[in-house]
Short mmCIF file of C-alpha atoms and ligand atoms in Angstrom, two decimals:
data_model
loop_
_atom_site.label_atom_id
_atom_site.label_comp_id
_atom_site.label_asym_id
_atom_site.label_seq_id
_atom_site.Cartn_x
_atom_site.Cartn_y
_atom_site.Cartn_z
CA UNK W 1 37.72 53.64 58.89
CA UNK W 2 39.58 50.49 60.68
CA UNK W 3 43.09 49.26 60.78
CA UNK W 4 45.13 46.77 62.53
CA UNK W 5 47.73 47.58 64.76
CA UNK W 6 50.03 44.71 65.04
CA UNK W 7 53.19 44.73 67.17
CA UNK W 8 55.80 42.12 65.80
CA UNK W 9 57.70 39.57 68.07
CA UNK W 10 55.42 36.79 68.88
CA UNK W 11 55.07 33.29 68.02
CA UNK W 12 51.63 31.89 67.00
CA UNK W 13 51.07 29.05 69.12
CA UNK W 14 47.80 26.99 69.88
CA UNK W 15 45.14 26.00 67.69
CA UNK W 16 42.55 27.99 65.02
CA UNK W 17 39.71 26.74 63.22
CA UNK W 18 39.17 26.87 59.10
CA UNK W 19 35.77 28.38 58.41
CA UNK W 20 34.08 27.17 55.30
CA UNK W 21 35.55 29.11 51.86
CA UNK W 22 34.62 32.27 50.80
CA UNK W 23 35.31 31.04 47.50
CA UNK W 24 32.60 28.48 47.59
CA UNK W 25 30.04 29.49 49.69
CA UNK W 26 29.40 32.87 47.63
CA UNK W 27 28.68 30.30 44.33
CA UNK W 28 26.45 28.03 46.61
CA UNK W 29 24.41 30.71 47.67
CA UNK W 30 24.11 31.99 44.23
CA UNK W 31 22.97 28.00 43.56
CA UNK W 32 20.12 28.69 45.59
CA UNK W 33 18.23 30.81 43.28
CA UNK W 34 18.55 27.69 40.87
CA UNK W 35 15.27 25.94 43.24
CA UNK W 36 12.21 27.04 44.96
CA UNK W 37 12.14 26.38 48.53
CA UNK W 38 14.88 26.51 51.51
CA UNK W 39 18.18 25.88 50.97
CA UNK W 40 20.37 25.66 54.13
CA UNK W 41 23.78 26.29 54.05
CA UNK W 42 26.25 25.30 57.52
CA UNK W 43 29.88 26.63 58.08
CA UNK W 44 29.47 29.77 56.65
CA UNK W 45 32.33 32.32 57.16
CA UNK W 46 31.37 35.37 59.25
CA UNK W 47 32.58 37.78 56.68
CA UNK W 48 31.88 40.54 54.67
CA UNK W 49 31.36 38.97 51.18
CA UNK W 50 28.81 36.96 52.26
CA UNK W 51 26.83 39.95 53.93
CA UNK W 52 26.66 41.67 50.25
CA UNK W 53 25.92 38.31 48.43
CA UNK W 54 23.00 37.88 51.08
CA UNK W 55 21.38 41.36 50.12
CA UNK W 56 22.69 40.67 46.39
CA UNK W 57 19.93 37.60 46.68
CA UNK W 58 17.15 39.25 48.87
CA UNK W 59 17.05 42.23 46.29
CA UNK W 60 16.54 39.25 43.78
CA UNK W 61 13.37 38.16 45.77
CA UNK W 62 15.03 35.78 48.27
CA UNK W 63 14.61 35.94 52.11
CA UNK W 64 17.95 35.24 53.85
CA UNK W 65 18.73 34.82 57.01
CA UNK W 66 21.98 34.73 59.07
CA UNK W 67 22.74 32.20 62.28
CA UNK W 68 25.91 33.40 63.27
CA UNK W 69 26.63 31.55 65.84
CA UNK W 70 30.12 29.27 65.43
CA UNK W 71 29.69 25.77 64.71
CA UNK W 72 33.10 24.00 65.12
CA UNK W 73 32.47 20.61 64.44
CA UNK W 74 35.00 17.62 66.62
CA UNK W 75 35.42 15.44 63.38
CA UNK W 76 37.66 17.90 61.05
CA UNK W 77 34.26 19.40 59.01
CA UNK W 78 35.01 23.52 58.58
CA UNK W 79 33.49 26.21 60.94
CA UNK W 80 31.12 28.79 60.50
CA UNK W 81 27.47 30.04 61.35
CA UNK W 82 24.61 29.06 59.14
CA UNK W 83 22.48 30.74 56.80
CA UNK W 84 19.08 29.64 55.14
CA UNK W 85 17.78 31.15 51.56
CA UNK W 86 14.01 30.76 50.69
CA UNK W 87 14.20 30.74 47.35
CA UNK W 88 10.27 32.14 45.88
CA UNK W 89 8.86 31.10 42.64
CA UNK W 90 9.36 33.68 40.94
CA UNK W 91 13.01 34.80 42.17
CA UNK W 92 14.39 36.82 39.62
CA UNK W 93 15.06 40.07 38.08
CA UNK W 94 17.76 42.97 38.28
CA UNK W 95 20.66 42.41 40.54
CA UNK W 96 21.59 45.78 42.11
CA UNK W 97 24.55 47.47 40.64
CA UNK W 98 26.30 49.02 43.67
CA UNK W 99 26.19 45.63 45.52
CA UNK W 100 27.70 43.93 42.45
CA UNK W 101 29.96 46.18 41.97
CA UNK W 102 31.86 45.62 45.92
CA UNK W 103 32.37 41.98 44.91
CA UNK W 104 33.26 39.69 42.08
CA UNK W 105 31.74 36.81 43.13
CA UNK W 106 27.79 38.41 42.53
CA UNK W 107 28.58 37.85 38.98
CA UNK W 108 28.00 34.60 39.46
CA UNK W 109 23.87 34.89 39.89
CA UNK W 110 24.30 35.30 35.78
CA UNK W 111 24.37 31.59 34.78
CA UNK W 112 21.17 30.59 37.54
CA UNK W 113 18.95 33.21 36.67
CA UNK W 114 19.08 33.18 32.29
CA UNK W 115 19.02 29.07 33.30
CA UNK W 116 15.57 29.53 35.51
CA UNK W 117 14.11 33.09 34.70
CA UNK W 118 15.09 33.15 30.85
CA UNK W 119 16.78 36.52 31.62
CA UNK W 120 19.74 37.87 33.56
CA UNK W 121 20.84 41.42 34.44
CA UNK W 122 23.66 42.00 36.38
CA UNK W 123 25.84 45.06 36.28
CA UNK W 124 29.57 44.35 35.54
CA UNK W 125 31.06 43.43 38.92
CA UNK W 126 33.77 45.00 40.77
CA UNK W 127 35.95 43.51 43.50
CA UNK W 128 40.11 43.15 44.20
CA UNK W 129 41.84 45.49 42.07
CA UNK W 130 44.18 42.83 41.16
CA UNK W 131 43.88 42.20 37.36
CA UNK W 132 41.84 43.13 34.21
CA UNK W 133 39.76 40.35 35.03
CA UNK W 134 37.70 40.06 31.99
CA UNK W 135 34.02 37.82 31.38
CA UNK W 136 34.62 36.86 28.13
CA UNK W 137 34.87 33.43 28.97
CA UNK W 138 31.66 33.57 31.10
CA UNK W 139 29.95 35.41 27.82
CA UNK W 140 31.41 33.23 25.32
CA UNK W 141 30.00 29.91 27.60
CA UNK W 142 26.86 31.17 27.65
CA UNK W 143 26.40 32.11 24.20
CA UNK W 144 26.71 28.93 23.08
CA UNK W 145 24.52 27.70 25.66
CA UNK W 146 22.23 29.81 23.23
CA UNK W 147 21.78 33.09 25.57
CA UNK W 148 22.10 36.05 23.88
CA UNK W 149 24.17 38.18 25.78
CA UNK W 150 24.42 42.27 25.79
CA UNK W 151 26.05 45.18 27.82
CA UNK W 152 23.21 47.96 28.48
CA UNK W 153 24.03 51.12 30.11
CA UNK W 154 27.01 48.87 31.98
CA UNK W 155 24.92 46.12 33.00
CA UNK W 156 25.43 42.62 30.98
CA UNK W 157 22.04 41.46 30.22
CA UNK W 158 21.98 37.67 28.98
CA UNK W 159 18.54 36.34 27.55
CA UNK W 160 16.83 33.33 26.08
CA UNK W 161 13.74 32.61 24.49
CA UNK W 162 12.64 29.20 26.09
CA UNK W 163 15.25 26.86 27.50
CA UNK W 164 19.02 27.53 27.12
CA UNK W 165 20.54 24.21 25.30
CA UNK W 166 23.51 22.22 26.03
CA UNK W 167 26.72 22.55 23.67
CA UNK W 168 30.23 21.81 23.96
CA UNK W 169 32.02 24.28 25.30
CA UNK W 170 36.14 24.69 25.47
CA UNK W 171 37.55 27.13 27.84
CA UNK W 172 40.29 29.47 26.79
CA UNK W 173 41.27 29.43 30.03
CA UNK W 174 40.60 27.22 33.66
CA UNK W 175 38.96 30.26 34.41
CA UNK W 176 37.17 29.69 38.25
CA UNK W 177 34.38 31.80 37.77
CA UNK W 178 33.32 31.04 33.81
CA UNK W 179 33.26 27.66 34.85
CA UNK W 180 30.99 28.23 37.85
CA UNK W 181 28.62 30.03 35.84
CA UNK W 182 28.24 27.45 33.05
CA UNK W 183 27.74 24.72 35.48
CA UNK W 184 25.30 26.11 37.41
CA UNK W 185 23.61 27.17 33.60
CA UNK W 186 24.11 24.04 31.99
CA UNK W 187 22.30 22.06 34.62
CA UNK W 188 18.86 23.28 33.97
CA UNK W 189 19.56 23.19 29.98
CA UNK W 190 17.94 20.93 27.16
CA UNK W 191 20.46 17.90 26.55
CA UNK W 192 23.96 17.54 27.35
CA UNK W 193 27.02 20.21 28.44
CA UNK W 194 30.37 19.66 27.98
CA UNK W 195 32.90 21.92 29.14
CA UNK W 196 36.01 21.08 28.67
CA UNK W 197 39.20 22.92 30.04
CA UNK W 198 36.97 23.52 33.11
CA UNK W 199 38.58 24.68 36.36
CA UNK W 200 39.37 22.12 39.42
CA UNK W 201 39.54 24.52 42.70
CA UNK W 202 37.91 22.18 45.23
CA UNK W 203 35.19 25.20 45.50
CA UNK W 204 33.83 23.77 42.32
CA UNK W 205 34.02 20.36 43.31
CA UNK W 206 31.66 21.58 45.93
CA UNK W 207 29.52 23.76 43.85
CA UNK W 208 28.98 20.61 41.84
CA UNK W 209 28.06 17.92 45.01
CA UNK W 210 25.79 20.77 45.99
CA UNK W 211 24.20 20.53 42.99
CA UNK W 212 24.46 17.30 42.72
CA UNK W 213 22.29 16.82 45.49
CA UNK W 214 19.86 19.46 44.41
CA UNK W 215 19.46 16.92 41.19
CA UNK W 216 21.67 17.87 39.07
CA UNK W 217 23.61 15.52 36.74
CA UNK W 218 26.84 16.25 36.67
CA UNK W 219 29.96 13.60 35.45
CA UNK W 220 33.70 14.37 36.15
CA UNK W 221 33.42 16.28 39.13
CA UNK W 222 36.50 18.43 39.91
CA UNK W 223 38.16 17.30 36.89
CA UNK W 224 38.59 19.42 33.30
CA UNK W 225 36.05 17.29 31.58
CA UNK W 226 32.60 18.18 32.84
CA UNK W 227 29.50 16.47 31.65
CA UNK W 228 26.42 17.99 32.46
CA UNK W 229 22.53 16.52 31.87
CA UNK W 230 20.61 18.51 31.67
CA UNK W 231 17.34 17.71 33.87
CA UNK W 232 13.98 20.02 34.43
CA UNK W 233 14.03 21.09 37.79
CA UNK W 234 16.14 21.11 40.84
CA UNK W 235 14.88 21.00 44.89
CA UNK W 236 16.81 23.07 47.50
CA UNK W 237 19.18 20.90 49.95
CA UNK W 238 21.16 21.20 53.06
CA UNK W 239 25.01 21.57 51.94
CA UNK W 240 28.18 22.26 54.24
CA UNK W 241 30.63 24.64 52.91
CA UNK W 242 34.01 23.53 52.27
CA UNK W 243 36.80 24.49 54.34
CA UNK W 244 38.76 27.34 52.96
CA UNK W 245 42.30 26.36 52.15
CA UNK W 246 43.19 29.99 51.72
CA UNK W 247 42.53 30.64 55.27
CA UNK W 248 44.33 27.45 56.78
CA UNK W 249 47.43 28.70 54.28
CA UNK W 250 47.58 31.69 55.75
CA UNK W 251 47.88 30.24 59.11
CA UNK W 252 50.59 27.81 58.03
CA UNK W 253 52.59 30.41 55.96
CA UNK W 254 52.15 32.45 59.80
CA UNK W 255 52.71 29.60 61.95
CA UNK W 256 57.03 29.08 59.86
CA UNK W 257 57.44 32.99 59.49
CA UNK W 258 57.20 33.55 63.36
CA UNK W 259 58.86 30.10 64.53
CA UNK W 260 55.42 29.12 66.27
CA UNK W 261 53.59 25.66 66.16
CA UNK W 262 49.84 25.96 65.07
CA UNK W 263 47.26 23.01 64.57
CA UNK W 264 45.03 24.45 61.58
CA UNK W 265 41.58 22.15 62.72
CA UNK W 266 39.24 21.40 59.59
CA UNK W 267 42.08 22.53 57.02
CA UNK W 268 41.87 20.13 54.32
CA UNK W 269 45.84 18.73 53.41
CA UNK W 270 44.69 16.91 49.71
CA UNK W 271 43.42 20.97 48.66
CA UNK W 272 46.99 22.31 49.96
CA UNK W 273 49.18 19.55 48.91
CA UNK W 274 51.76 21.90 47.11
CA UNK W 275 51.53 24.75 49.42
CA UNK W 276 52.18 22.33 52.41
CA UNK W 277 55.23 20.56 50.13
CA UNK W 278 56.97 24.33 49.17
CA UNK W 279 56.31 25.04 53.27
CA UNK W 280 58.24 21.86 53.90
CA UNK W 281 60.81 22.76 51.46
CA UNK W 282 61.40 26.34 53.35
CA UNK W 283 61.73 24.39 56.52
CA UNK W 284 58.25 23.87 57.83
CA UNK W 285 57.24 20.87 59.87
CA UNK W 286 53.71 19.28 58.70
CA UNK W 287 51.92 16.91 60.58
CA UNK W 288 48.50 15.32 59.36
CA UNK W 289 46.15 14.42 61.96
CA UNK W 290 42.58 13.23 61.75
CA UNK W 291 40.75 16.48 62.07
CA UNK W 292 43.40 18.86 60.23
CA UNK W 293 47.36 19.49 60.44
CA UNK W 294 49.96 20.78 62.25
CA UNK W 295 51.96 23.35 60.82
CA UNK W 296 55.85 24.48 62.88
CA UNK W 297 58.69 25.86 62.20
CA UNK W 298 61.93 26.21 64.39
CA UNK W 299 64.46 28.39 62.64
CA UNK W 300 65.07 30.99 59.90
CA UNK W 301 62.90 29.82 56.54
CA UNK W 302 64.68 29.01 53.77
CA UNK W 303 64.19 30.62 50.36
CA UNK W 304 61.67 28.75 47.87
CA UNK W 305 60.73 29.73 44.31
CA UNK W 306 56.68 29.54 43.64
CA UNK W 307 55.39 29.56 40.47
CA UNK W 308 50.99 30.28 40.91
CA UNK W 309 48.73 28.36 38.53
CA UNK W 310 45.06 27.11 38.37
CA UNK W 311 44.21 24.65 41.13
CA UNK W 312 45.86 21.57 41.50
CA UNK W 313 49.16 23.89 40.89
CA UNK W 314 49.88 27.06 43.87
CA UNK W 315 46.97 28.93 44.67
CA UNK W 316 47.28 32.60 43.50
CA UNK W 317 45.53 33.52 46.75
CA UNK W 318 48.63 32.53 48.66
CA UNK W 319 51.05 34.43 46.96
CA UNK W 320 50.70 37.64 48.88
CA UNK W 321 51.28 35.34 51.82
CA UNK W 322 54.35 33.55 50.37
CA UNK W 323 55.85 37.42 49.43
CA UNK W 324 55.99 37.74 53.05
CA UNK W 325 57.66 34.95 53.97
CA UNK W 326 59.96 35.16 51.21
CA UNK W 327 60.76 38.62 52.70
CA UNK W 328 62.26 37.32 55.78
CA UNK W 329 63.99 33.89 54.45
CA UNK W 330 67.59 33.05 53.85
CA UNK W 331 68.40 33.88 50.24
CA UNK W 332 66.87 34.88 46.77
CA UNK W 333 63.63 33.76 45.85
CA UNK W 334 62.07 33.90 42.03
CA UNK W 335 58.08 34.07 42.40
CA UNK W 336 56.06 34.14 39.23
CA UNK W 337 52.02 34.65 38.97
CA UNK W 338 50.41 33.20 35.97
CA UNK W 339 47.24 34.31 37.07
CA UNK W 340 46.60 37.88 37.54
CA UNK W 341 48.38 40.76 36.10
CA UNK W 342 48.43 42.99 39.01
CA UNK W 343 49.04 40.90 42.19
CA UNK W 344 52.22 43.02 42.60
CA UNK W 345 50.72 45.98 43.90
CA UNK W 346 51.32 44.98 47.15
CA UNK W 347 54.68 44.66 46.38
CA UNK W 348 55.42 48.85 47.36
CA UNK W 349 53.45 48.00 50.47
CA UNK W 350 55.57 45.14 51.95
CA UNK W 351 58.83 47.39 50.39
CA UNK W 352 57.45 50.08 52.72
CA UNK W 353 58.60 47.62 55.83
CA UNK W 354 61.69 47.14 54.66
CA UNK W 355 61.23 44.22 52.32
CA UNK W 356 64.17 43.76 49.78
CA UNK W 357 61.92 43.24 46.55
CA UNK W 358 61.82 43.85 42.67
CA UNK W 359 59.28 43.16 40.46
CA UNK W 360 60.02 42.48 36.63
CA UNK W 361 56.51 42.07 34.71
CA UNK W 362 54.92 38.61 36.36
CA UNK W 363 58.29 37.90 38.24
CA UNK W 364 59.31 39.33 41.79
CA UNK W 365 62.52 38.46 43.03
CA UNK W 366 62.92 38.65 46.93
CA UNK W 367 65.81 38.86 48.95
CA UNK W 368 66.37 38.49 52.67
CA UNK W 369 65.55 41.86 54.04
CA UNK W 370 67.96 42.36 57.48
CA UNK W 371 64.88 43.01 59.09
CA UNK W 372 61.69 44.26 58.29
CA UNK W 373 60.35 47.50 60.35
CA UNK W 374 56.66 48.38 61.44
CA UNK W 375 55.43 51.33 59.72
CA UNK W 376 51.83 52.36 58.18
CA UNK W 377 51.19 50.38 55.57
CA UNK W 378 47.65 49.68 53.13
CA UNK W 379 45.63 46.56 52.79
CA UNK W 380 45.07 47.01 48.65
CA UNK W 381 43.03 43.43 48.74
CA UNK W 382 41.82 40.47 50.73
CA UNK W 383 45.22 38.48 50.50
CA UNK W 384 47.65 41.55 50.37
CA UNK W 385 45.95 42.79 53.48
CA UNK W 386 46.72 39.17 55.10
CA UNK W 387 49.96 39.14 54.16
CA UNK W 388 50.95 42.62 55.55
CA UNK W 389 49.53 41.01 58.59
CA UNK W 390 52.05 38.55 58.75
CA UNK W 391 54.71 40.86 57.55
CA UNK W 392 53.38 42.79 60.86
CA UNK W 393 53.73 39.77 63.41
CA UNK W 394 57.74 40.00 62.21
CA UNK W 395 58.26 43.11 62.10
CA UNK W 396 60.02 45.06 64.30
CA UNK W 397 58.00 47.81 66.62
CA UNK W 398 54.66 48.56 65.35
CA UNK W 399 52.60 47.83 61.79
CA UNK W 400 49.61 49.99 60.72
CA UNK W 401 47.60 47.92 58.02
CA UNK W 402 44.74 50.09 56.92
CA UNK W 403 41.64 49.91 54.78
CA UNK W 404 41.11 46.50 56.76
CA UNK W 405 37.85 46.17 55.28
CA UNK W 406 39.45 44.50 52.19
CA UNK W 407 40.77 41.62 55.13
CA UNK W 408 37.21 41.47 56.31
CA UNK W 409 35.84 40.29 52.86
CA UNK W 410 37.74 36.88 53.14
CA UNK W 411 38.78 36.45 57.00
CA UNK W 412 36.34 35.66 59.56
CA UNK W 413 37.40 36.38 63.07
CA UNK W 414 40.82 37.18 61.75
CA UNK W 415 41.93 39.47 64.53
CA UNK W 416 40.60 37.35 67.15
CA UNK W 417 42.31 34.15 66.03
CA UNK W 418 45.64 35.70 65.93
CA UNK W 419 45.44 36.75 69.15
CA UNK W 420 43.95 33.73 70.99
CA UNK W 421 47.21 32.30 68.90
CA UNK W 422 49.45 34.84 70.90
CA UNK W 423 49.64 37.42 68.24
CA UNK W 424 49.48 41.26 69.47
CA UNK W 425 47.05 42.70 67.29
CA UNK W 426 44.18 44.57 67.69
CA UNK W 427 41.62 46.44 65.47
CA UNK W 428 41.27 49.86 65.87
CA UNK W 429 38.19 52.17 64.47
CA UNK W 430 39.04 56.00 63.69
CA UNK W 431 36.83 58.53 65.13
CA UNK W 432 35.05 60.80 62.36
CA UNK W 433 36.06 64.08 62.02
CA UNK W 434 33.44 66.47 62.20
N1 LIG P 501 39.60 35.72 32.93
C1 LIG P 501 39.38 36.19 31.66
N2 LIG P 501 38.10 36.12 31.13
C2 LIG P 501 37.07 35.60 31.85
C3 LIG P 501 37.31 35.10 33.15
C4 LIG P 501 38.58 35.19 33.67
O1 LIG P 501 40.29 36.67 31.02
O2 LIG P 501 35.96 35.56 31.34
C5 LIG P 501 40.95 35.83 33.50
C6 LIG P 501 40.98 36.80 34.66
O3 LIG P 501 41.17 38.12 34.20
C7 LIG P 501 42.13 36.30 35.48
C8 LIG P 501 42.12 34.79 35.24
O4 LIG P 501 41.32 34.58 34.07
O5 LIG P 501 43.33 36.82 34.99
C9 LIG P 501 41.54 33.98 36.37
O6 LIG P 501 40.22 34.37 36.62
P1 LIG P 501 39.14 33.37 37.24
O7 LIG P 501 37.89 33.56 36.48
O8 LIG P 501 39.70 32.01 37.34
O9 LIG P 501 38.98 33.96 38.70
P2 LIG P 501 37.68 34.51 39.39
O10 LIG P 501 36.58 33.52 39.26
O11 LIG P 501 37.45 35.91 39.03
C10 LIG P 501 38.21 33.28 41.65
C11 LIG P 501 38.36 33.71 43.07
C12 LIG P 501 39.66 34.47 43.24
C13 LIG P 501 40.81 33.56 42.83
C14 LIG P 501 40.59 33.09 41.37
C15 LIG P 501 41.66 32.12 40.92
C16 LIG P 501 36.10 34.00 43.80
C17 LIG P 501 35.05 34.92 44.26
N3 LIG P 501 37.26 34.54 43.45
O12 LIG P 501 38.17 34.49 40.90
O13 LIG P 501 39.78 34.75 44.61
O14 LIG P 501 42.01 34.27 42.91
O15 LIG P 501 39.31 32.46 41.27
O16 LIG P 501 41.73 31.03 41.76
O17 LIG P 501 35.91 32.80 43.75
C18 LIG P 501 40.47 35.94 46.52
O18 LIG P 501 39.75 35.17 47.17
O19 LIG P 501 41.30 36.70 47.02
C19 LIG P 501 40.33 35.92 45.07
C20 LIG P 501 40.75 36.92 44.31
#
């Protein structure tokens, strides 16, 4: 067991580099079993998702190994290590249940394999406890991409005889993953895909200039409309991740709470545009520069309402963050999450630190606390356990976050970067009791 112990009062100051997004690079990797051969994939976050996604794919038949060395490239590209998938033949099979179950994302080896083996079996996936999170949308897609598709014993099992066939397909909902997983199965399908209502999160926009490359045919890119030709076969490609803009918000919703001044290198503005506008609003200086943007702030944040949508509206995956800032700002703040139904978990957490909080079904309302107070508090999932962070680096005296492990699915180098930023923080392992 590890937790953070953070002692509040310092300013982040200096510089930090965005690693490539654990949002995309779990989906390209799961793009790889789509073609035989090497694929190569640069600025990969050092993190723990990717670790389970890489024996996800090597119980599937792949060999994967990890570079892990830091890239950090002058021009503004992300960070990360590298990490190159030979892709056999006859990839395939059973993806293992207890590795699926740690994270979400392994549901999205689904749409590749029914689209190259004919047959897919993957148990239901597990991940943040932050939400129902249903796959209807992901069965319903590939239904009528003409897989038929089952739950056995807990594990969804989607099968076709011969080649799955394009359709038009509406989503109920922009739903991130669903629309991962039919892209990735409409590409190798007879004919032509439509998916309408699609998702827009620059990960998919990245998913699909992967693919792209790999051969794919694939119109409307990072829109709603996506048209997908089919085509017979793909070839495995070189692709750099993109940068993760959940990780450079973090450091800008970091950089205003504690009054510092941090240049977020390889953090992408256009994929943060209304994060970095609400920052601004709360008081935030923003500065573009060629290879990323400056985030500062000088006094006591002001109090912003957020409302969370699907990408291009405010990421979900900030809001933890926002919480935290909202905590400590001047005034009353009315947050509302359209996307999960129980991102407010957290909520008792940040409370526990004094926050002045109360949640009313998808609404919080925050009000300045007079100060927030280090205590013991619990990481309940990758962006809570971020936020508490932050909470941490204001608090007064000394935070506990435990059950970092949840941090160390989505945040490479996390402690280490807040301190080379000035932050007092350091990660602490319990000794087992005998
Ligand atoms: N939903 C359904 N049916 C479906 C699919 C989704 O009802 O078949 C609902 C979900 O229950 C949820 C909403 O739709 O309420 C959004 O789900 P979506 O499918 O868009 O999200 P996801 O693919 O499961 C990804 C990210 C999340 C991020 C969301 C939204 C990965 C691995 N995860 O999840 O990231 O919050 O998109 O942007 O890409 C995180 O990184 O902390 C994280 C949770």
């Amino acid at each position: 067991m590890e937790r953070f112990v953070v002692t509040g009062g310092t300013r982040l100051i200096g510089e930090v580099a965005v690693p490539g997004a654990k949002n995309s690079v779990l989906k390209l990797m799961a793009a790889s079993l789509l073609a035989p051969g090497r694929t190569v994939l640069t600025a990969v976050p050092d993190i723990l998702d990717v670790t389970v996604m890489a024996d996800v794919l090597t119980g599937l038949g792949a060999t994967v190994s990890r570079h892990r060395e830091w890239e950090t490239p002058s021009g503004g590209g992300a960070a990360g290590g590298r990490l190159c998938i030979d892709m056999p033949e006859d990839a395939g099979g059973a993806a293992d249940g207890d590795l699926v179950r740690r994270i979400r994302a392994s549901v999205a080896v689904l749409g590749p394999l029914v689209a190259r083996r004919g047959e897919a079996r993957v148990a239901l996936p597990g991940g943040d406890a932050i939400g129902s999170r249903a796959l209807d949308i992901h069965v319903n897609g590939l239904t009528q991409l003409g897989a038929v598709v089952d739950v056995e014993d807990g594990v969804l099992v989607a099968r076709t005889d011969g080649r799955l066939q394009g359709a038009s397909i509406w989503l109920d909902f922009p739903s991130v993953g669903a629309t991962e997983n039919l892209v990735m199965a409409a590409v190798l399908a007879k004919g032509t895909t439509v998916i309408d209502n699609a998702a827009r999160e620059p990960e998919i926009a990245d998913l699909c200039a992967m693919l792209t490359a790999m051969g794919a045919q694939i119109g409307g890119a990072g829109s709603s409309t996506l048209v997908v030709d089919g085509v017979d076969g793909l070839s495995a490609v070189e692709h750099e991740t993109v940068a993760d803009r959940i990780v450079a918000g973090t450091y800008a919703v970091g950089a205003l709470m504690t009054g510092g001044d941090v240049l977020i290198r390889g953090g992408r503005v256009e994929h943060l545009a209304i994060v970095l506008e609400k920052l601004v609003e709360a008081g935030a200086q923003v500065d573009v520069r060629g290879d990323g943007f400056r985030v500062a702030g000088s006094q006591r944040p002001r109090s912003i309402d957020v409302v969370t949508l699907p990408y291009p509206g405010f990421p979900t995956d900030l809001l933890p963050q926002v919480i935290a800032l909202e905590a400590i700002s001047s005034g009353t703040s009315l947050i509302t999450e359209n996307v999960f139904d129980s991102r407010f978990v957290f909520c008792r957490e940040l409370h526990t630190l004094g926050a002045d909080l109360r949640t009313d079904g998808h609404h919080v309302i925050v009000r300045q606390a007079a100060r927030l107070t280090g205590t013991r508090v619990m990481a309940s999932d990758v962006r809570a356990g971020a936020a508490l962070v932050l909470a941490g680096l204001v608090a007064d005296g000394v935070t506990e976050v435990t059950e970092v492990h949840h941090i160390d699915r989505g945040y490479a180098h996390f402690v280490e970067d807040l301190r080379a930023l000035g932050a007092d923080i350091t990660r602490v392992r319990d000794r087992a009791v005998a």
